[in-house]
């Protein structure tokens, strides 16, 4: 999520919200994995989690039955190592 200003070690202030608006940075639970991605929608109506990353390993993910939205990112608190 480096394109969204979120880097490794940052803290996220998250507001619980099951149904966020499209385009917001959402925290999602997929199986037993938690991820932060921008919420989007495909042309055929599927909800997508879209990475905002320069790392090509991060790919869009489709929200299926085994996944849920936990909340939305309200604020990014930069790690101390980066703030120095």
PDB file of N, CA and C in Angstrom:
ATOM      1  N   UNK A   1       0.824  -1.196   0.000  1.00  0.00           N
ATOM      2  CA  UNK A   1       0.000   0.000   0.000  1.00  0.00           C
ATOM      3  C   UNK A   1       0.869   1.261   0.000  1.00  0.00           C
ATOM      4  N   UNK A   2       2.101   1.125  -0.480  1.00  0.00           N
ATOM      5  CA  UNK A   2       3.003   2.278  -0.475  1.00  0.00           C
ATOM      6  C   UNK A   2       2.489   3.436  -1.328  1.00  0.00           C
ATOM      7  N   UNK A   3       1.733   3.150  -2.369  1.00  0.00           N
ATOM      8  CA  UNK A   3       1.154   4.230  -3.175  1.00  0.00           C
ATOM      9  C   UNK A   3       0.081   5.001  -2.404  1.00  0.00           C
ATOM     10  N   UNK A   4      -0.463   4.386  -1.352  1.00  0.00           N
ATOM     11  CA  UNK A   4      -1.475   5.034  -0.505  1.00  0.00           C
ATOM     12  C   UNK A   4      -0.832   5.657   0.736  1.00  0.00           C
ATOM     13  N   UNK A   5       0.506   5.645   0.801  1.00  0.00           N
ATOM     14  CA  UNK A   5       1.197   6.240   1.939  1.00  0.00           C
ATOM     15  C   UNK A   5       1.302   5.322   3.141  1.00  0.00           C
ATOM     16  N   UNK A   6       1.055   4.029   2.964  1.00  0.00           N
ATOM     17  CA  UNK A   6       1.142   3.054   4.052  1.00  0.00           C
ATOM     18  C   UNK A   6       2.345   2.160   3.782  1.00  0.00           C
ATOM     19  N   UNK A   7       3.299   2.143   4.722  1.00  0.00           N
ATOM     20  CA  UNK A   7       4.488   1.327   4.552  1.00  0.00           C
ATOM     21  C   UNK A   7       4.648   0.365   5.727  1.00  0.00           C
ATOM     22  N   UNK A   8       5.520  -0.606   5.545  1.00  0.00           N
ATOM     23  CA  UNK A   8       5.766  -1.625   6.560  1.00  0.00           C
ATOM     24  C   UNK A   8       6.143  -0.980   7.891  1.00  0.00           C
ATOM     25  N   UNK A   9       5.491  -1.391   8.959  1.00  0.00           N
ATOM     26  CA  UNK A   9       5.762  -0.866  10.284  1.00  0.00           C
ATOM     27  C   UNK A   9       4.825   0.246  10.713  1.00  0.00           C
ATOM     28  N   UNK A  10       4.045   0.807   9.789  1.00  0.00           N
ATOM     29  CA  UNK A  10       3.078   1.848  10.143  1.00  0.00           C
ATOM     30  C   UNK A  10       1.930   1.250  10.949  1.00  0.00           C
ATOM     31  N   UNK A  11       1.291   2.100  11.732  1.00  0.00           N
ATOM     32  CA  UNK A  11       0.093   1.708  12.470  1.00  0.00           C
ATOM     33  C   UNK A  11      -1.115   2.324  11.771  1.00  0.00           C
ATOM     34  N   UNK A  12      -2.218   1.589  11.765  1.00  0.00           N
ATOM     35  CA  UNK A  12      -3.429   2.078  11.125  1.00  0.00           C
ATOM     36  C   UNK A  12      -4.518   2.244  12.168  1.00  0.00           C
ATOM     37  N   UNK A  13      -5.146   3.403  12.153  1.00  0.00           N
ATOM     38  CA  UNK A  13      -6.326   3.639  12.975  1.00  0.00           C
ATOM     39  C   UNK A  13      -7.512   3.248  12.105  1.00  0.00           C
ATOM     40  N   UNK A  14      -8.280   2.237  12.567  1.00  0.00           N
ATOM     41  CA  UNK A  14      -9.333   1.646  11.755  1.00  0.00           C
ATOM     42  C   UNK A  14     -10.684   1.840  12.429  1.00  0.00           C
ATOM     43  N   UNK A  15     -11.657   2.282  11.650  1.00  0.00           N
ATOM     44  CA  UNK A  15     -13.037   2.407  12.133  1.00  0.00           C
ATOM     45  C   UNK A  15     -13.810   1.182  11.663  1.00  0.00           C
ATOM     46  N   UNK A  16     -14.451   0.494  12.609  1.00  0.00           N
ATOM     47  CA  UNK A  16     -15.228  -0.692  12.262  1.00  0.00           C
ATOM     48  C   UNK A  16     -16.382  -0.288  11.344  1.00  0.00           C
ATOM     49  N   UNK A  17     -16.460  -0.972  10.211  1.00  0.00           N
ATOM     50  CA  UNK A  17     -17.514  -0.682   9.235  1.00  0.00           C
ATOM     51  C   UNK A  17     -17.584  -1.858   8.273  1.00  0.00           C
ATOM     52  N   UNK A  18     -18.699  -2.555   8.254  1.00  0.00           N
ATOM     53  CA  UNK A  18     -18.842  -3.742   7.409  1.00  0.00           C
ATOM     54  C   UNK A  18     -19.065  -3.412   5.938  1.00  0.00           C
ATOM     55  N   UNK A  19     -19.648  -2.249   5.654  1.00  0.00           N
ATOM     56  CA  UNK A  19     -19.994  -1.900   4.269  1.00  0.00           C
ATOM     57  C   UNK A  19     -19.416  -0.529   3.907  1.00  0.00           C
ATOM     58  N   UNK A  20     -18.116  -0.464   3.654  1.00  0.00           N
ATOM     59  CA  UNK A  20     -17.501   0.821   3.304  1.00  0.00           C
ATOM     60  C   UNK A  20     -17.841   1.250   1.884  1.00  0.00           C
ATOM     61  N   UNK A  21     -17.625   2.520   1.623  1.00  0.00           N
ATOM     62  CA  UNK A  21     -17.837   3.058   0.279  1.00  0.00           C
ATOM     63  C   UNK A  21     -16.718   2.588  -0.651  1.00  0.00           C
ATOM     64  N   UNK A  22     -17.043   2.475  -1.926  1.00  0.00           N
ATOM     65  CA  UNK A  22     -16.034   2.127  -2.918  1.00  0.00           C
ATOM     66  C   UNK A  22     -14.939   3.190  -2.907  1.00  0.00           C
ATOM     67  N   UNK A  23     -13.710   2.763  -3.085  1.00  0.00           N
ATOM     68  CA  UNK A  23     -12.586   3.683  -3.135  1.00  0.00           C
ATOM     69  C   UNK A  23     -11.905   3.909  -1.794  1.00  0.00           C
ATOM     70  N   UNK A  24     -12.502   3.420  -0.708  1.00  0.00           N
ATOM     71  CA  UNK A  24     -11.861   3.587   0.599  1.00  0.00           C
ATOM     72  C   UNK A  24     -10.857   2.465   0.827  1.00  0.00           C
ATOM     73  N   UNK A  25      -9.871   2.738   1.675  1.00  0.00           N
ATOM     74  CA  UNK A  25      -8.912   1.707   2.049  1.00  0.00           C
ATOM     75  C   UNK A  25      -9.548   0.867   3.148  1.00  0.00           C
ATOM     76  N   UNK A  26      -9.780  -0.389   2.831  1.00  0.00           N
ATOM     77  CA  UNK A  26     -10.507  -1.280   3.725  1.00  0.00           C
ATOM     78  C   UNK A  26      -9.573  -2.313   4.336  1.00  0.00           C
ATOM     79  N   UNK A  27      -9.913  -2.741   5.549  1.00  0.00           N
ATOM     80  CA  UNK A  27      -9.253  -3.859   6.196  1.00  0.00           C
ATOM     81  C   UNK A  27     -10.188  -5.051   6.038  1.00  0.00           C
ATOM     82  N   UNK A  28      -9.672  -6.120   5.458  1.00  0.00           N
ATOM     83  CA  UNK A  28     -10.500  -7.288   5.180  1.00  0.00           C
ATOM     84  C   UNK A  28      -9.894  -8.535   5.800  1.00  0.00           C
ATOM     85  N   UNK A  29     -10.763  -9.438   6.175  1.00  0.00           N
ATOM     86  CA  UNK A  29     -10.369 -10.748   6.673  1.00  0.00           C
ATOM     87  C   UNK A  29     -10.696 -11.755   5.575  1.00  0.00           C
ATOM     88  N   UNK A  30      -9.661 -12.428   5.075  1.00  0.00           N
ATOM     89  CA  UNK A  30      -9.822 -13.426   4.025  1.00  0.00           C
ATOM     90  C   UNK A  30      -9.300 -14.739   4.595  1.00  0.00           C
ATOM     91  N   UNK A  31     -10.210 -15.632   4.919  1.00  0.00           N
ATOM     92  CA  UNK A  31      -9.815 -16.845   5.627  1.00  0.00           C
ATOM     93  C   UNK A  31      -9.281 -16.449   6.990  1.00  0.00           C
ATOM     94  N   UNK A  32      -8.001 -16.727   7.250  1.00  0.00           N
ATOM     95  CA  UNK A  32      -7.379 -16.302   8.513  1.00  0.00           C
ATOM     96  C   UNK A  32      -6.323 -15.212   8.289  1.00  0.00           C
ATOM     97  N   UNK A  33      -6.349 -14.582   7.117  1.00  0.00           N
ATOM     98  CA  UNK A  33      -5.394 -13.523   6.758  1.00  0.00           C
ATOM     99  C   UNK A  33      -6.089 -12.163   6.773  1.00  0.00           C
ATOM    100  N   UNK A  34      -5.420 -11.166   7.359  1.00  0.00           N
ATOM    101  CA  UNK A  34      -5.928  -9.793   7.342  1.00  0.00           C
ATOM    102  C   UNK A  34      -5.126  -9.008   6.314  1.00  0.00           C
ATOM    103  N   UNK A  35      -5.819  -8.193   5.519  1.00  0.00           N
ATOM    104  CA  UNK A  35      -5.153  -7.403   4.496  1.00  0.00           C
ATOM    105  C   UNK A  35      -5.764  -6.006   4.428  1.00  0.00           C
ATOM    106  N   UNK A  36      -4.982  -5.077   3.910  1.00  0.00           N
ATOM    107  CA  UNK A  36      -5.437  -3.701   3.700  1.00  0.00           C
ATOM    108  C   UNK A  36      -5.328  -3.412   2.208  1.00  0.00           C
ATOM    109  N   UNK A  37      -6.469  -3.092   1.602  1.00  0.00           N
ATOM    110  CA  UNK A  37      -6.500  -2.775   0.174  1.00  0.00           C
ATOM    111  C   UNK A  37      -7.662  -1.815  -0.095  1.00  0.00           C
ATOM    112  N   UNK A  38      -7.624  -1.166  -1.265  1.00  0.00           N
ATOM    113  CA  UNK A  38      -8.700  -0.260  -1.657  1.00  0.00           C
ATOM    114  C   UNK A  38      -9.880  -1.080  -2.167  1.00  0.00           C
ATOM    115  N   UNK A  39     -11.087  -0.719  -1.737  1.00  0.00           N
ATOM    116  CA  UNK A  39     -12.287  -1.439  -2.142  1.00  0.00           C
ATOM    117  C   UNK A  39     -12.749  -0.941  -3.504  1.00  0.00           C
ATOM    118  N   UNK A  40     -12.967  -1.864  -4.417  1.00  0.00           N
ATOM    119  CA  UNK A  40     -13.437  -1.519  -5.750  1.00  0.00           C
ATOM    120  C   UNK A  40     -14.473  -2.522  -6.225  1.00  0.00           C
ATOM    121  N   UNK A  41     -14.921  -2.333  -7.437  1.00  0.00           N
ATOM    122  CA  UNK A  41     -15.931  -3.216  -8.011  1.00  0.00           C
ATOM    123  C   UNK A  41     -15.557  -3.499  -9.462  1.00  0.00           C
ATOM    124  N   UNK A  42     -15.684  -4.753  -9.865  1.00  0.00           N
ATOM    125  CA  UNK A  42     -15.370  -5.138 -11.236  1.00  0.00           C
ATOM    126  C   UNK A  42     -16.532  -4.762 -12.155  1.00  0.00           C
ATOM    127  N   UNK A  43     -16.296  -4.729 -13.469  1.00  0.00           N
ATOM    128  CA  UNK A  43     -17.385  -4.409 -14.402  1.00  0.00           C
ATOM    129  C   UNK A  43     -18.578  -5.368 -14.298  1.00  0.00           C
ATOM    130  N   UNK A  44     -18.328  -6.597 -13.849  1.00  0.00           N
ATOM    131  CA  UNK A  44     -19.433  -7.557 -13.716  1.00  0.00           C
ATOM    132  C   UNK A  44     -20.053  -7.569 -12.320  1.00  0.00           C
ATOM    133  N   UNK A  45     -19.690  -6.571 -11.485  1.00  0.00           N
ATOM    134  CA  UNK A  45     -20.361  -6.398 -10.198  1.00  0.00           C
ATOM    135  C   UNK A  45     -19.721  -7.065  -8.998  1.00  0.00           C
ATOM    136  N   UNK A  46     -18.583  -7.732  -9.175  1.00  0.00           N
ATOM    137  CA  UNK A  46     -17.906  -8.358  -8.037  1.00  0.00           C
ATOM    138  C   UNK A  46     -17.128  -7.320  -7.240  1.00  0.00           C
ATOM    139  N   UNK A  47     -17.147  -7.444  -5.917  1.00  0.00           N
ATOM    140  CA  UNK A  47     -16.358  -6.549  -5.077  1.00  0.00           C
ATOM    141  C   UNK A  47     -14.909  -7.019  -5.076  1.00  0.00           C
ATOM    142  N   UNK A  48     -13.985  -6.067  -5.242  1.00  0.00           N
ATOM    143  CA  UNK A  48     -12.563  -6.361  -5.331  1.00  0.00           C
ATOM    144  C   UNK A  48     -11.793  -5.629  -4.244  1.00  0.00           C
ATOM    145  N   UNK A  49     -10.695  -6.230  -3.818  1.00  0.00           N
ATOM    146  CA  UNK A  49      -9.724  -5.560  -2.971  1.00  0.00           C
ATOM    147  C   UNK A  49      -8.520  -5.279  -3.855  1.00  0.00           C
ATOM    148  N   UNK A  50      -8.225  -3.995  -4.053  1.00  0.00           N
ATOM    149  CA  UNK A  50      -7.208  -3.579  -5.008  1.00  0.00           C
ATOM    150  C   UNK A  50      -5.977  -3.057  -4.286  1.00  0.00           C
ATOM    151  N   UNK A  51      -4.807  -3.647  -4.537  1.00  0.00           N
ATOM    152  CA  UNK A  51      -3.596  -3.161  -3.891  1.00  0.00           C
ATOM    153  C   UNK A  51      -3.180  -1.813  -4.474  1.00  0.00           C
ATOM    154  N   UNK A  52      -2.641  -0.974  -3.647  1.00  0.00           N
ATOM    155  CA  UNK A  52      -2.045   0.286  -4.106  1.00  0.00           C
ATOM    156  C   UNK A  52      -0.571   0.195  -3.774  1.00  0.00           C
ATOM    157  N   UNK A  53       0.119  -0.661  -4.510  1.00  0.00           N
ATOM    158  CA  UNK A  53       1.496  -1.008  -4.195  1.00  0.00           C
ATOM    159  C   UNK A  53       2.356  -1.010  -5.443  1.00  0.00           C
ATOM    160  N   UNK A  54       3.613  -0.673  -5.275  1.00  0.00           N
ATOM    161  CA  UNK A  54       4.565  -0.761  -6.379  1.00  0.00           C
ATOM    162  C   UNK A  54       5.133  -2.181  -6.500  1.00  0.00           C
ATOM    163  N   UNK A  55       4.844  -3.025  -5.509  1.00  0.00           N
ATOM    164  CA  UNK A  55       5.326  -4.406  -5.519  1.00  0.00           C
ATOM    165  C   UNK A  55       4.373  -5.262  -6.350  1.00  0.00           C
ATOM    166  N   UNK A  56       4.850  -5.845  -7.455  1.00  0.00           N
ATOM    167  CA  UNK A  56       3.962  -6.609  -8.347  1.00  0.00           C
ATOM    168  C   UNK A  56       3.439  -7.909  -7.738  1.00  0.00           C
ATOM    169  N   UNK A  57       3.962  -8.334  -6.611  1.00  0.00           N
ATOM    170  CA  UNK A  57       3.477  -9.560  -5.971  1.00  0.00           C
ATOM    171  C   UNK A  57       2.059  -9.369  -5.422  1.00  0.00           C
ATOM    172  N   UNK A  58       1.678  -8.119  -5.115  1.00  0.00           N
ATOM    173  CA  UNK A  58       0.347  -7.831  -4.590  1.00  0.00           C
ATOM    174  C   UNK A  58      -0.646  -7.736  -5.745  1.00  0.00           C
ATOM    175  N   UNK A  59      -1.647  -8.594  -5.706  1.00  0.00           N
ATOM    176  CA  UNK A  59      -2.637  -8.681  -6.786  1.00  0.00           C
ATOM    177  C   UNK A  59      -4.026  -8.357  -6.259  1.00  0.00           C
ATOM    178  N   UNK A  60      -4.936  -7.919  -7.133  1.00  0.00           N
ATOM    179  CA  UNK A  60      -6.327  -7.721  -6.715  1.00  0.00           C
ATOM    180  C   UNK A  60      -6.925  -9.040  -6.219  1.00  0.00           C
ATOM    181  N   UNK A  61      -7.830  -8.931  -5.261  1.00  0.00           N
ATOM    182  CA  UNK A  61      -8.499 -10.112  -4.720  1.00  0.00           C
ATOM    183  C   UNK A  61      -9.998  -9.895  -4.763  1.00  0.00           C
ATOM    184  N   UNK A  62     -10.723 -10.931  -5.075  1.00  0.00           N
ATOM    185  CA  UNK A  62     -12.184 -10.884  -5.115  1.00  0.00           C
ATOM    186  C   UNK A  62     -12.709 -11.247  -3.727  1.00  0.00           C
ATOM    187  N   UNK A  63     -13.710 -10.500  -3.264  1.00  0.00           N
ATOM    188  CA  UNK A  63     -14.341 -10.826  -1.988  1.00  0.00           C
ATOM    189  C   UNK A  63     -15.305 -11.990  -2.194  1.00  0.00           C
ATOM    190  N   UNK A  64     -15.015 -13.104  -1.549  1.00  0.00           N
ATOM    191  CA  UNK A  64     -15.869 -14.288  -1.627  1.00  0.00           C
ATOM    192  C   UNK A  64     -16.533 -14.525  -0.289  1.00  0.00           C
ATOM    193  N   UNK A  65     -17.230 -15.643  -0.162  1.00  0.00           N
ATOM    194  CA  UNK A  65     -17.955 -15.984   1.057  1.00  0.00           C
ATOM    195  C   UNK A  65     -17.048 -16.127   2.270  1.00  0.00           C
ATOM    196  N   UNK A  66     -15.795 -16.555   2.082  1.00  0.00           N
ATOM    197  CA  UNK A  66     -14.895 -16.745   3.218  1.00  0.00           C
ATOM    198  C   UNK A  66     -14.163 -15.456   3.601  1.00  0.00           C
ATOM    199  N   UNK A  67     -14.648 -14.324   3.126  1.00  0.00           N
ATOM    200  CA  UNK A  67     -14.005 -13.049   3.428  1.00  0.00           C
ATOM    201  C   UNK A  67     -15.029 -12.040   3.935  1.00  0.00           C
ATOM    202  N   UNK A  68     -14.526 -11.067   4.674  1.00  0.00           N
ATOM    203  CA  UNK A  68     -15.410 -10.018   5.183  1.00  0.00           C
ATOM    204  C   UNK A  68     -14.607  -8.741   5.398  1.00  0.00           C
ATOM    205  N   UNK A  69     -15.299  -7.620   5.346  1.00  0.00           N
ATOM    206  CA  UNK A  69     -14.688  -6.329   5.627  1.00  0.00           C
ATOM    207  C   UNK A  69     -14.788  -6.087   7.130  1.00  0.00           C
ATOM    208  N   UNK A  70     -13.670  -5.722   7.734  1.00  0.00           N
ATOM    209  CA  UNK A  70     -13.624  -5.430   9.164  1.00  0.00           C
ATOM    210  C   UNK A  70     -13.852  -3.943   9.406  1.00  0.00           C
ATOM    211  N   UNK A  71     -13.219  -3.105   8.584  1.00  0.00           N
ATOM    212  CA  UNK A  71     -13.343  -1.673   8.777  1.00  0.00           C
ATOM    213  C   UNK A  71     -12.609  -0.891   7.708  1.00  0.00           C
ATOM    214  N   UNK A  72     -12.516   0.415   7.924  1.00  0.00           N
ATOM    215  CA  UNK A  72     -11.836   1.304   6.978  1.00  0.00           C
ATOM    216  C   UNK A  72     -10.732   2.065   7.689  1.00  0.00           C
ATOM    217  N   UNK A  73      -9.693   2.382   6.942  1.00  0.00           N
ATOM    218  CA  UNK A  73      -8.557   3.115   7.494  1.00  0.00           C
ATOM    219  C   UNK A  73      -8.948   4.577   7.664  1.00  0.00           C
ATOM    220  N   UNK A  74      -8.859   5.060   8.878  1.00  0.00           N
ATOM    221  CA  UNK A  74      -9.151   6.462   9.182  1.00  0.00           C
ATOM    222  C   UNK A  74      -7.876   7.307   9.196  1.00  0.00           C
ATOM    223  N   UNK A  75      -6.764   6.699   9.658  1.00  0.00           N
ATOM    224  CA  UNK A  75      -5.524   7.457   9.779  1.00  0.00           C
ATOM    225  C   UNK A  75      -4.338   6.498   9.735  1.00  0.00           C
ATOM    226  N   UNK A  76      -3.251   6.963   9.141  1.00  0.00           N
ATOM    227  CA  UNK A  76      -1.991   6.213   9.117  1.00  0.00           C
ATOM    228  C   UNK A  76      -1.040   6.889  10.093  1.00  0.00           C
ATOM    229  N   UNK A  77      -0.526   6.123  11.045  1.00  0.00           N
ATOM    230  CA  UNK A  77       0.441   6.635  12.009  1.00  0.00           C
ATOM    231  C   UNK A  77       1.786   6.059  11.601  1.00  0.00           C
ATOM    232  N   UNK A  78       2.667   6.942  11.152  1.00  0.00           N
ATOM    233  CA  UNK A  78       3.963   6.503  10.613  1.00  0.00           C
ATOM    234  C   UNK A  78       4.819   5.916  11.730  1.00  0.00           C
ATOM    235  N   UNK A  79       5.595   4.882  11.369  1.00  0.00           N
ATOM    236  CA  UNK A  79       6.484   4.259  12.339  1.00  0.00           C
ATOM    237  C   UNK A  79       7.592   5.225  12.725  1.00  0.00           C
ATOM    238  N   UNK A  80       8.096   5.076  13.922  1.00  0.00           N
ATOM    239  CA  UNK A  80       9.142   5.985  14.420  1.00  0.00           C
ATOM    240  C   UNK A  80      10.391   5.932  13.579  1.00  0.00           C
ATOM    241  N   UNK A  81      10.753   4.737  13.084  1.00  0.00           N
ATOM    242  CA  UNK A  81      11.969   4.618  12.294  1.00  0.00           C
ATOM    243  C   UNK A  81      11.888   5.458  11.026  1.00  0.00           C
ATOM    244  N   UNK A  82      10.685   5.621  10.464  1.00  0.00           N
ATOM    245  CA  UNK A  82      10.508   6.403   9.257  1.00  0.00           C
ATOM    246  C   UNK A  82      10.417   7.898   9.564  1.00  0.00           C
ATOM    247  N   UNK A  83       9.923   8.233  10.750  1.00  0.00           N
ATOM    248  CA  UNK A  83       9.720   9.625  11.105  1.00  0.00           C
ATOM    249  C   UNK A  83      11.029  10.351  11.421  1.00  0.00           C
ATOM    250  N   UNK A  84      12.090   9.590  11.658  1.00  0.00           N
ATOM    251  CA  UNK A  84      13.378  10.198  12.031  1.00  0.00           C
ATOM    252  C   UNK A  84      14.082  10.766  10.831  1.00  0.00           C
TER     253      UNK A  84
END
